[in-house]
Short mmCIF file of C-alpha atoms in Angstrom, two decimals:
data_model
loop_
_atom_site.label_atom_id
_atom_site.label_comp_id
_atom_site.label_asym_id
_atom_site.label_seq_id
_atom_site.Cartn_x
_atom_site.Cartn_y
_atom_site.Cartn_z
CA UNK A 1 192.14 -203.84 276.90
CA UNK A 2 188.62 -205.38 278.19
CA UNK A 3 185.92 -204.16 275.85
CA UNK A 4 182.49 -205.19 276.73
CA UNK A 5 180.24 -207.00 274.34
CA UNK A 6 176.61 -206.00 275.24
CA UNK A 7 173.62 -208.04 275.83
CA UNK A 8 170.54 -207.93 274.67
CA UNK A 9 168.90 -206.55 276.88
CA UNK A 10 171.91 -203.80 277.77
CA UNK A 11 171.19 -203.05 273.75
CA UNK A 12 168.11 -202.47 274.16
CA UNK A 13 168.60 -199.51 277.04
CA UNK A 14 171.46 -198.27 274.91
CA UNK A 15 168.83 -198.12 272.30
CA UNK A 16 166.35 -196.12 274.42
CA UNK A 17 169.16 -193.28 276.10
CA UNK A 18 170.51 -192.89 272.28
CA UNK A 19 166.80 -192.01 271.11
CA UNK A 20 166.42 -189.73 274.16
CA UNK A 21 170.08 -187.96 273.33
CA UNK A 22 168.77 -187.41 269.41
CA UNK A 23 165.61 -186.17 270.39
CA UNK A 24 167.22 -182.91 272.25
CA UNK A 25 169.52 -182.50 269.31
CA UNK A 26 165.99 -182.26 267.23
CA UNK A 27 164.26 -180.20 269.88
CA UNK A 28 166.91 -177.55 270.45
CA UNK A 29 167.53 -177.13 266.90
CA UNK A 30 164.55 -173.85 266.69
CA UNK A 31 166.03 -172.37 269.61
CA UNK A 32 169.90 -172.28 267.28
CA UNK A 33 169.26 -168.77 265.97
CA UNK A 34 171.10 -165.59 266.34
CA UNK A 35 170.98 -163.39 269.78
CA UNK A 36 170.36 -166.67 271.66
CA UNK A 37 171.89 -166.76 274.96
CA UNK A 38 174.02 -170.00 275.65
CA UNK A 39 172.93 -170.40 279.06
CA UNK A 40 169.57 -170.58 277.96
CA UNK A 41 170.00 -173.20 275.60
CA UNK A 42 171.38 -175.28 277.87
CA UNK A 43 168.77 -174.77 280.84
CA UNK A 44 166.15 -175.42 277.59
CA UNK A 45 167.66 -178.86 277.50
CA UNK A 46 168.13 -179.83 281.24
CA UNK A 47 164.93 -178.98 281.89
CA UNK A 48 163.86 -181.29 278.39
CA UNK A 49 165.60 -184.43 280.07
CA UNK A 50 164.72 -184.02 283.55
CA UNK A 51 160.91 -183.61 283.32
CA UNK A 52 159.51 -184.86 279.51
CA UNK A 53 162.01 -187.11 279.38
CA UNK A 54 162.41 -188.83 282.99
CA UNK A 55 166.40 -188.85 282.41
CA UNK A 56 169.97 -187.42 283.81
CA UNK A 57 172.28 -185.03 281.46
CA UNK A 58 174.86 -187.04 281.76
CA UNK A 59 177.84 -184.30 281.29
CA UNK A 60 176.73 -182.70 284.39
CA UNK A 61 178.64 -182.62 287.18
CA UNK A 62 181.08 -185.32 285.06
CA UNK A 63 184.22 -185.05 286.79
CA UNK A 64 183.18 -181.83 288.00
CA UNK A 65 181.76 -180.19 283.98
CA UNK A 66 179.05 -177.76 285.25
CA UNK A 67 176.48 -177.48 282.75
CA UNK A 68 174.00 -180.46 281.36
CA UNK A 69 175.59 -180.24 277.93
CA UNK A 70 178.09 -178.78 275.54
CA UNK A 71 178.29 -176.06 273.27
CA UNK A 72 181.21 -175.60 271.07
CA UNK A 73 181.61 -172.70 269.04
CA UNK A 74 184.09 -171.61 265.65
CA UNK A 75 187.07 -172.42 267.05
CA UNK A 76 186.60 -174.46 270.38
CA UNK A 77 186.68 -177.94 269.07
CA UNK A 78 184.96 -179.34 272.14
CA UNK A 79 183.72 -178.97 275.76
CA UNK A 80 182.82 -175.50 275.20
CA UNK A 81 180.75 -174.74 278.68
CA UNK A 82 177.52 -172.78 277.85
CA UNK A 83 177.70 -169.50 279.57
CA UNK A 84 174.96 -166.43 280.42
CA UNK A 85 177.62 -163.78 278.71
CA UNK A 86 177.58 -165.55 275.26
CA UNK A 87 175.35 -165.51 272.03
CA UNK A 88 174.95 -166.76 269.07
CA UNK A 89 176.33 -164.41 266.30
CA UNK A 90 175.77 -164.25 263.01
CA UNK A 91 177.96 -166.50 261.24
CA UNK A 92 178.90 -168.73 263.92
CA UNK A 93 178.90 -172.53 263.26
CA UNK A 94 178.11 -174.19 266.86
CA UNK A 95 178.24 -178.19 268.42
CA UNK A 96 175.93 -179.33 270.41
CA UNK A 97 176.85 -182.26 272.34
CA UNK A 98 174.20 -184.37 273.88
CA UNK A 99 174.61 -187.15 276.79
CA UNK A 100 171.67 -188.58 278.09
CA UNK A 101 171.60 -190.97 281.23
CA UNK A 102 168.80 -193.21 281.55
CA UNK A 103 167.72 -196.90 283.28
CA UNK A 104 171.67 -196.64 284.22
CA UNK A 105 172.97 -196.50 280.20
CA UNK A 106 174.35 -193.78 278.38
CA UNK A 107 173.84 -192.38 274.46
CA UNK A 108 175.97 -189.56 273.62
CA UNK A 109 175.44 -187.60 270.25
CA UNK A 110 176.28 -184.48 269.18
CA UNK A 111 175.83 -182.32 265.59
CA UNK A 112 176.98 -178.63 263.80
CA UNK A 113 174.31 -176.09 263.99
CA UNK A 114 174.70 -172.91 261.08
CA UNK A 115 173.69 -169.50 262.72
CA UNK A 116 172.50 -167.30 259.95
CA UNK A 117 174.63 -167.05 256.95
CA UNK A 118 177.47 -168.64 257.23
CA UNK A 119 181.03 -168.59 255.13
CA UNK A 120 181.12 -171.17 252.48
CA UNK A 121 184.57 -172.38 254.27
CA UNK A 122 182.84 -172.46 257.25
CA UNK A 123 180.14 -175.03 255.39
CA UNK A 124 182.96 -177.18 253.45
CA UNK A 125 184.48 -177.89 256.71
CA UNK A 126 181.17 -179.11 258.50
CA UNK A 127 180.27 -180.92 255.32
CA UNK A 128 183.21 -182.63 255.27
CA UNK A 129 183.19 -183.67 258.78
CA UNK A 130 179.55 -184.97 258.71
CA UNK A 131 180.96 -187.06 255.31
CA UNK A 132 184.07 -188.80 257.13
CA UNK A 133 181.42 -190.04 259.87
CA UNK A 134 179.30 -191.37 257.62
CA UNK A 135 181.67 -192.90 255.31
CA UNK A 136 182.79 -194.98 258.19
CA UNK A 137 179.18 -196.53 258.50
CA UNK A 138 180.01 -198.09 255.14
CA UNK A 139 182.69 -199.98 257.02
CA UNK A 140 181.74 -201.53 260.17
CA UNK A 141 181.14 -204.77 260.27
CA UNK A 142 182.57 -208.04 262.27
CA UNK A 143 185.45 -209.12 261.29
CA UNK A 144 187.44 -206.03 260.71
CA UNK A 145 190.15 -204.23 262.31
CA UNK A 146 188.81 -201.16 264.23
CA UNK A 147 191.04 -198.77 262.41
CA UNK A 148 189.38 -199.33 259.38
CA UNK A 149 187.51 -196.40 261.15
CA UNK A 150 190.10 -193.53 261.44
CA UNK A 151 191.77 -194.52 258.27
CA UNK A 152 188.26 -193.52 256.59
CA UNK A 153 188.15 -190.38 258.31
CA UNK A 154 191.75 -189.93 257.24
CA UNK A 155 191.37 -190.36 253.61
CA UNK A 156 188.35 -188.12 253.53
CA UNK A 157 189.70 -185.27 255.69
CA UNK A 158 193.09 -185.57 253.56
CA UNK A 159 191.46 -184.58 250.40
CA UNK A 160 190.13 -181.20 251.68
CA UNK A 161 193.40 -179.96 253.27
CA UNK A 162 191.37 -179.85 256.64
CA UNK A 163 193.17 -181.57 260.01
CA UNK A 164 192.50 -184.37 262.51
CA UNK A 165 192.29 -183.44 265.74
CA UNK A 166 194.19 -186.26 267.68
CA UNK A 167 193.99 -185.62 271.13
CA UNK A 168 190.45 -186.41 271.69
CA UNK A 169 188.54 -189.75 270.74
CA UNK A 170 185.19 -192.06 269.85
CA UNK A 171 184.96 -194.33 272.77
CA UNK A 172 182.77 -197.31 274.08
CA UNK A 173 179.92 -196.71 276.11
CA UNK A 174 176.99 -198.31 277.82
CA UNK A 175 176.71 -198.70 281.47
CA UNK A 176 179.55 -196.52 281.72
CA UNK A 177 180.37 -192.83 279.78
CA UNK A 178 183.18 -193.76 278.68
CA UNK A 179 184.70 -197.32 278.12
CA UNK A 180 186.90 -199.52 275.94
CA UNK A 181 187.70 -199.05 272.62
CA UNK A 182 189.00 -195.74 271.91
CA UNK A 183 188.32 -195.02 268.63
CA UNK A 184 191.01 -192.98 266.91
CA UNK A 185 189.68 -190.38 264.10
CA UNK A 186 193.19 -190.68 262.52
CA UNK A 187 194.79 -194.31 261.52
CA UNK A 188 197.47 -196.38 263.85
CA UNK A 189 198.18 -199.44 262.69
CA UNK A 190 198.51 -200.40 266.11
CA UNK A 191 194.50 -199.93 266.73
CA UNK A 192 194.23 -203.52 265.15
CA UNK A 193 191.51 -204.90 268.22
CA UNK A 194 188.71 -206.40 265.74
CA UNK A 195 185.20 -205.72 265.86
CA UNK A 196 182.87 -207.61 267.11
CA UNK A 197 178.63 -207.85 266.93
CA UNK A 198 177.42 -206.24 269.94
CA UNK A 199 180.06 -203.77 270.55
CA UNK A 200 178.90 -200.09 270.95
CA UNK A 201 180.93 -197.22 270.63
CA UNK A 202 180.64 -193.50 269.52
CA UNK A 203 182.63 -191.99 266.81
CA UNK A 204 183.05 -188.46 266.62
CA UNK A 205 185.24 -187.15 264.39
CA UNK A 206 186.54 -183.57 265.32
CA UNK A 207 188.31 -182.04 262.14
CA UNK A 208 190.15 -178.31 262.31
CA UNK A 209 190.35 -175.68 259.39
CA UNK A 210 194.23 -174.97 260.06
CA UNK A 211 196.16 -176.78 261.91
CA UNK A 212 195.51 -179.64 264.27
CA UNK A 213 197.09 -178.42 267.39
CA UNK A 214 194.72 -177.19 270.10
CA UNK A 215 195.07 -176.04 273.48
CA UNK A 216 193.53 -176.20 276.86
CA UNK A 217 192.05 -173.01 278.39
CA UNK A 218 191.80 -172.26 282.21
CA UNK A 219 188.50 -173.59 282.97
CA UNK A 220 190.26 -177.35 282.78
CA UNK A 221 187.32 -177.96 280.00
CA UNK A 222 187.35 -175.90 276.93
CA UNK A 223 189.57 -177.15 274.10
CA UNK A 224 190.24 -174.69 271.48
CA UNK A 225 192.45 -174.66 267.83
CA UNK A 226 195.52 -173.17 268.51
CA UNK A 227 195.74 -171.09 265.53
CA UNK A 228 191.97 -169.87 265.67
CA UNK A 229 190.60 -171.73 262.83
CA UNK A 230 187.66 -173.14 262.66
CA UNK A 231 186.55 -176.50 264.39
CA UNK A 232 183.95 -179.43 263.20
CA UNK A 233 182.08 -182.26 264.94
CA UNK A 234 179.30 -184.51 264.57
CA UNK A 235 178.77 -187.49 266.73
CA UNK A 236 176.69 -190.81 266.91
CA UNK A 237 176.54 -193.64 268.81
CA UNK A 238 176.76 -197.14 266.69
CA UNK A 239 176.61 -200.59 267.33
CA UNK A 240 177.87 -203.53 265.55
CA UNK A 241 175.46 -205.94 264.37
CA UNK A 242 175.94 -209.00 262.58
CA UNK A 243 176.15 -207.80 259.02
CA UNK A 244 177.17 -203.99 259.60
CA UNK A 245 175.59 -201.52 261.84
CA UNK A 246 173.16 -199.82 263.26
CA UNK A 247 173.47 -195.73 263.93
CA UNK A 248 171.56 -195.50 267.69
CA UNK A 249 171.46 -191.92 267.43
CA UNK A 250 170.13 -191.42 264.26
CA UNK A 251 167.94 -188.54 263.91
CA UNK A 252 164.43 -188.37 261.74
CA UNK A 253 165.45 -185.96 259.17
CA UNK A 254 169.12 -187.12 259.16
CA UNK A 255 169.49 -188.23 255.52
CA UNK A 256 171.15 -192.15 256.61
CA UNK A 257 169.74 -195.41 256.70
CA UNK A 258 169.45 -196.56 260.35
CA UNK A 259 171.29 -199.88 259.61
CA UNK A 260 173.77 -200.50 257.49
CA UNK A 261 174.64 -204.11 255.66
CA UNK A 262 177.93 -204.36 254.94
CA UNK A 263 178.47 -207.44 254.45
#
């Protein structure tokens, strides 16, 4: 496994893509309301990163996905491909997952938005998910074995009764989408690889309601729970600094510190 410990200035256009990635997750949030057509969201947001922000949605035309982003919703725990035939309900809990191509780096984020009223299971289980992410920022640091990471997830996720999803997983990224480390949401004691400063990865913990067996519909994209329940993510993209680290895709209202010491 050859996992690629960034440069300076590689951080620095990491740095730049994750800001760009955040910033459509803060700009689409008004248009996360009830009636709103998917397909519309998601030309709202190409058209965001091609012309005020000079960059390429990354998730189109990735290995053939047809839309410039994702939008997961209730029980499709990810890829969900935004469509001209669906709305936003009443009640619906909905992921938006951002990738954002620019200067030849990637930042990839992606967050739960609540449409209307929604059931206070519905809120526990986002809740929760957000909470195992950011429990995980109290971890990172050099030094430490990189399943520190899904064991934290584990523990939290554990105590609600909620499941892992285990088929899907953080990753490294920079000049490439996807790249070495996986980062398991679940612990293997095998996932021992330590971290290093420099490293950048996402982590983005998808957790289920039921069960944590999903299934693969016919578009080759769409992954939803198997039993129907509910599905949870939330997304940033971190690197590993020299006492802890830093969360690239932070967002300004996100209630986190942008850098974490650890040490």
């Amino acid at each position: 496994m050859k996992i690629h410990i960034k440069n300076q200035e590689e951080i620095k256009k990491i740095k730049i893509s994750s800001k760009l990635a955040s910033e459509v997750l803060e700009m689409i949030s008004e248009y996360m309301t009830v009636n709103t057509n998917l397909e519309k969201i998601n030309k709202i947001c190409h058209k965001h990163i091609i012309e005020k922000q000079n960059a390429i949605p990354a998730c189109l035309g990735y290995r053939g996905y047809p839309k410039s982003i994702c939008i997961s919703i209730n029980d499709v725990v990810c890829h969900g491909i935004p469509n001209k035939k669906q709305y936003l309900k009443e009640g619906d809990i909905a992921n938006v997952d951002i990738t954002i191509l620019k200067n030849g780096y990637y930042g990839d984020t992606s967050k739960m938005f609540f449409i209307g009223k929604i059931k206070e299971t519905a809120k526990k289980l986002c809740e929760i998910t957000k909470k195992s992410l950011y429990l995980t920022f109290k971890k990172i640091k050099p030094g430490i074995p990189i399943n520190i990471i899904g064991k934290t997830i584990e523990q939290e996720t554990k105590k609600s009764g909620f499941s892992i999803v285990k088929e899907y997983c953080g990753h490294g990224i920079g000049k490439n989408f996807h790249e070495e480390p996986q980062i398991l949401h679940y612990y293997n004691r095998y996932q021992n690889t330590l971290l290093q400063e420099n490293m950048v990865f996402t982590i983005e913990p998808m957790i289920n309601e039921g069960k944590s067996y999903v299934k693969l519909m016919k578009d080759n994209w769409t992954v939803k729970t198997q039993d129907k329940s509910l599905s949870a993510q939330y997304e940033h993209t971190i690197l590993v600094t020299k006492t802890g680290c830093k969360i690239l895709t932070k967002r300004k209202k996100e209630k986190i510190p942008y850098e974490f010491n650890n040490i």
